[in-house]
PDB file of C-alpha atoms in Angstrom:
ATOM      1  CA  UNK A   1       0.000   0.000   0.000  1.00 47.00           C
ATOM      2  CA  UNK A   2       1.377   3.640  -0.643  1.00 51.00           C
ATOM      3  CA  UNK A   3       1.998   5.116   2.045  1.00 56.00           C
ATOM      4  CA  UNK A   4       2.290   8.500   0.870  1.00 56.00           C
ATOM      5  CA  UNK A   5      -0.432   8.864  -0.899  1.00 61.00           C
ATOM      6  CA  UNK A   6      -3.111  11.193   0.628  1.00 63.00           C
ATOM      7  CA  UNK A   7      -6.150   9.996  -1.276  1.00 66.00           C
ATOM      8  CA  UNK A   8      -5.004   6.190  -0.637  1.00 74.00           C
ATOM      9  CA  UNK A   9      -7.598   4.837   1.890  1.00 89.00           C
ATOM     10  CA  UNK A  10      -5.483   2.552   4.030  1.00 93.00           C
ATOM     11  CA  UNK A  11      -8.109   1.244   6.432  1.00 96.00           C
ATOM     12  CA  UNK A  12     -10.236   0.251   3.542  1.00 96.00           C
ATOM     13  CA  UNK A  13      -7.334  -1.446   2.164  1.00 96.00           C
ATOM     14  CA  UNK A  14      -6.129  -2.947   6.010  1.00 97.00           C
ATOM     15  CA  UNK A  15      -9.938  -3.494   6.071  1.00 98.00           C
ATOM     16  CA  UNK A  16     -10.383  -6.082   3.148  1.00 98.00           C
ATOM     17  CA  UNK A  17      -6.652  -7.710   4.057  1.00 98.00           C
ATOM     18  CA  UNK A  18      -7.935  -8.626   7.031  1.00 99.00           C
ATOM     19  CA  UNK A  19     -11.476  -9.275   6.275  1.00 99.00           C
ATOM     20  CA  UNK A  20      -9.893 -11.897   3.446  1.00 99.00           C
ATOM     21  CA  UNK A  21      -7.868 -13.566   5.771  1.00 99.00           C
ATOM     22  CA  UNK A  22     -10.181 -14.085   8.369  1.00 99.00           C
ATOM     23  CA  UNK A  23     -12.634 -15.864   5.298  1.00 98.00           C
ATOM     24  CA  UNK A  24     -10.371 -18.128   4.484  1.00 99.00           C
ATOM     25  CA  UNK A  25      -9.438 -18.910   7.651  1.00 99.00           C
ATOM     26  CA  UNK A  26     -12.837 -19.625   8.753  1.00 99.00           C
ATOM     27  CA  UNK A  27     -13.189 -21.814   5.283  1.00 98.00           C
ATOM     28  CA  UNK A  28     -10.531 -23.366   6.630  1.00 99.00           C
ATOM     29  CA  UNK A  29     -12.019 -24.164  10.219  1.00 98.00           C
ATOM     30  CA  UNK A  30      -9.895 -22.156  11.981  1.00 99.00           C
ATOM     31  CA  UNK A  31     -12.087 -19.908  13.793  1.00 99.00           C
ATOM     32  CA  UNK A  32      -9.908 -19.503  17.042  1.00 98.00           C
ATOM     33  CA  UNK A  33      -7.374 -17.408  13.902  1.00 99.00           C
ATOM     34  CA  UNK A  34     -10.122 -16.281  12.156  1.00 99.00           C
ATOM     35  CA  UNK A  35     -11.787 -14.338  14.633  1.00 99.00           C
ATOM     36  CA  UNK A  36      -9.119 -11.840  15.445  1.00 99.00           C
ATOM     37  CA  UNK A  37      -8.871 -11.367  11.856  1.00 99.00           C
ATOM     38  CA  UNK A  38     -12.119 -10.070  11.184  1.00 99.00           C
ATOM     39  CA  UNK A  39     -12.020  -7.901  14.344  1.00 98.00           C
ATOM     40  CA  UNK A  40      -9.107  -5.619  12.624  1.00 99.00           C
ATOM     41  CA  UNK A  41     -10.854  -5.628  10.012  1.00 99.00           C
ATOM     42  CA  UNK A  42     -13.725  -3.916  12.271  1.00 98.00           C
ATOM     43  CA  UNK A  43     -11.072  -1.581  13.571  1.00 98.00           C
ATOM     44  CA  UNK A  44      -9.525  -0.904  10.132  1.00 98.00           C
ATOM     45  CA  UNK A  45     -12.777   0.063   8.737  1.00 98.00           C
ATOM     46  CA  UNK A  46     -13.630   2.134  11.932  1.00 96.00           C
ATOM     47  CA  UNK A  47     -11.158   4.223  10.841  1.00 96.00           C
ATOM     48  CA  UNK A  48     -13.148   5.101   7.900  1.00 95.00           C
ATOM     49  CA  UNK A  49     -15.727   7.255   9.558  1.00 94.00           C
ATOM     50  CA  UNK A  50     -19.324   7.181   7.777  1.00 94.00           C
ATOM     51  CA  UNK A  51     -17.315   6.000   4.679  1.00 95.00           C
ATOM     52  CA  UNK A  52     -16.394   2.471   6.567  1.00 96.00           C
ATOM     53  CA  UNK A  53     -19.880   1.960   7.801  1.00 97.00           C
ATOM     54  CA  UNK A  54     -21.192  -0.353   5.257  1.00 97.00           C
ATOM     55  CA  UNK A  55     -17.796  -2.694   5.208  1.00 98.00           C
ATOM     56  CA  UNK A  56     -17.721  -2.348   9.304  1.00 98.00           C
ATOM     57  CA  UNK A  57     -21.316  -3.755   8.899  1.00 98.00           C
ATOM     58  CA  UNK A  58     -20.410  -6.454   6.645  1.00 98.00           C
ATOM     59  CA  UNK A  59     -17.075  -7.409   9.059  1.00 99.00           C
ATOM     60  CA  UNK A  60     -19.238  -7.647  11.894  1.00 99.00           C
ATOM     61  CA  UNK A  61     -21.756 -10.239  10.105  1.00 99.00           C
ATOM     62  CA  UNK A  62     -18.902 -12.304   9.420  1.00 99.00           C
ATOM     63  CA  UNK A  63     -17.175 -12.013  13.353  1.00 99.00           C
ATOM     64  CA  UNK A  64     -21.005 -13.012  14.437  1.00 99.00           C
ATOM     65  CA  UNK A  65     -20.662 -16.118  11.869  1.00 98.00           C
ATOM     66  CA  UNK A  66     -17.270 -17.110  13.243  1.00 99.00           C
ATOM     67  CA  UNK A  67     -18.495 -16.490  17.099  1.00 98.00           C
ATOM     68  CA  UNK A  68     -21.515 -18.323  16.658  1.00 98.00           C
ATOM     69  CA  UNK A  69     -21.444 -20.886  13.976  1.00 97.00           C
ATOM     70  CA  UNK A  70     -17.847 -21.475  14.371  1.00 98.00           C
ATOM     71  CA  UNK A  71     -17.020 -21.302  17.795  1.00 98.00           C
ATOM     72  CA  UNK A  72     -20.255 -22.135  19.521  1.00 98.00           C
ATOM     73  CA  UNK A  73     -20.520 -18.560  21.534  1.00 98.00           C
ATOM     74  CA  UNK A  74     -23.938 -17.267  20.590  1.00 98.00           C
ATOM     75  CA  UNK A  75     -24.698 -15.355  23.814  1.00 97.00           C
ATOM     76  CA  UNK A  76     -21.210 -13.280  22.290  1.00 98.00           C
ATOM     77  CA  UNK A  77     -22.305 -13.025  18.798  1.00 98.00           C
ATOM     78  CA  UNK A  78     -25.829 -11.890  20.020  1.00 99.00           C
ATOM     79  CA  UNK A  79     -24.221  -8.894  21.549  1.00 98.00           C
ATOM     80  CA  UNK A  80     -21.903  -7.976  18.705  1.00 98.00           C
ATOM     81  CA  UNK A  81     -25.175  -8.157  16.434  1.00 99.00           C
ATOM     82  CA  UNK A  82     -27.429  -6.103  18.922  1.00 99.00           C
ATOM     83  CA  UNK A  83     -24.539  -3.310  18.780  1.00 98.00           C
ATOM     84  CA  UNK A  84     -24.169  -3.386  15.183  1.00 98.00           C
ATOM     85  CA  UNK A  85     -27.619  -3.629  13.937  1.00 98.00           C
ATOM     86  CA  UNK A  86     -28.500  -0.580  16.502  1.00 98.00           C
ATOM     87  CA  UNK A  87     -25.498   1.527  14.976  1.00 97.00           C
ATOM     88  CA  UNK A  88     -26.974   1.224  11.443  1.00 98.00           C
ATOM     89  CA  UNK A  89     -29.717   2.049  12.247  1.00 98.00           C
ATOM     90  CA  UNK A  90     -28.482   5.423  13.218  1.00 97.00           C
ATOM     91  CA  UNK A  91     -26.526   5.523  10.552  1.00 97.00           C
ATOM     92  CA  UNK A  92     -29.727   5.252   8.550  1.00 97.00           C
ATOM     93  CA  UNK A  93     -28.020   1.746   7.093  1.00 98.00           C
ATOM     94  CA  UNK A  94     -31.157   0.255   7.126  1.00 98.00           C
ATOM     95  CA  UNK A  95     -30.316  -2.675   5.104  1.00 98.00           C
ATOM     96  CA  UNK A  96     -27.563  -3.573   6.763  1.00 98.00           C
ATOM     97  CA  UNK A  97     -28.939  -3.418  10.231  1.00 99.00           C
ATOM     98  CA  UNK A  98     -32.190  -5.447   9.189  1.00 99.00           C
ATOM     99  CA  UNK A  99     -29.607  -7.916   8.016  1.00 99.00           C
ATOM    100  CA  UNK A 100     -27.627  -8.172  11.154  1.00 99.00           C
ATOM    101  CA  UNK A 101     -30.776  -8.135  13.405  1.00 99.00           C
ATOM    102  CA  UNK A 102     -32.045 -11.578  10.895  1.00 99.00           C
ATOM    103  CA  UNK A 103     -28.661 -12.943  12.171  1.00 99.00           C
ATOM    104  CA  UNK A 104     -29.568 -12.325  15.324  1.00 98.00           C
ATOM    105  CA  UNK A 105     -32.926 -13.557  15.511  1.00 98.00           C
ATOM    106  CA  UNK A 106     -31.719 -16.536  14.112  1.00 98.00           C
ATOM    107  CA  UNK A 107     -28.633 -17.059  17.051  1.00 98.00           C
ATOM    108  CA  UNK A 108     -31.535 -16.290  20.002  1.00 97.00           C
ATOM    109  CA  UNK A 109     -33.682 -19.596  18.667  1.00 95.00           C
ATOM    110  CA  UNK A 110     -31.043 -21.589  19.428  1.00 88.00           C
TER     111      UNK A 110
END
């Protein structure tokens, strides 16, 4: 990545590294690596302001998929997704936070 390059978004860019790696890690099974993957790539995109909201929204669907799915902690992905889906809301990310909150409705039935 440039580095001195003032247009150059380098969270987006740390965002999707990340985000990648923690996929295939979690294709992989590795969800114990995966995890802390996809939470820099929450951070990363953090970074973006309103421009990162829609990718931080997306990164936290996938940490809820790892937490829950993968790892078996639903009472922790329920959280994240109560959080998230709240914060798009304000954000007036409507699709996104109906999206998370279908996640999470889902993860309370169990």
């Amino acid at each position: 990545m440039p580095q001195d390059d003032e247009e150059f978004a380098h969270w987006y860019e740390r965002g999707n590294v990340h985000y990648r790696r923690a996929c295939v890690l979690a294709e992989a099974e590795r969800f114990e690596e995966a995890l802390p993957e996809v939470e820099a790539s929450i951070e990363a995109h953090e970074e973006g302001g309103g421009q990162g909201e829609v990718r931080r929204a997306e990164a936290v669907r996938m940490a809820a998929l790892i937490e829950g799915k993968g790892l078996g902690r639903f009472q922790a992905a329920v959280a994240r997704l109560t959080t998230a889906a709240a914060r798009c809301r304000r954000a007036g990310l409507t699709e996104a936070a109906d999206i998370l909150e279908a996640l999470r409705q889902d993860y309370l039935r169990r």
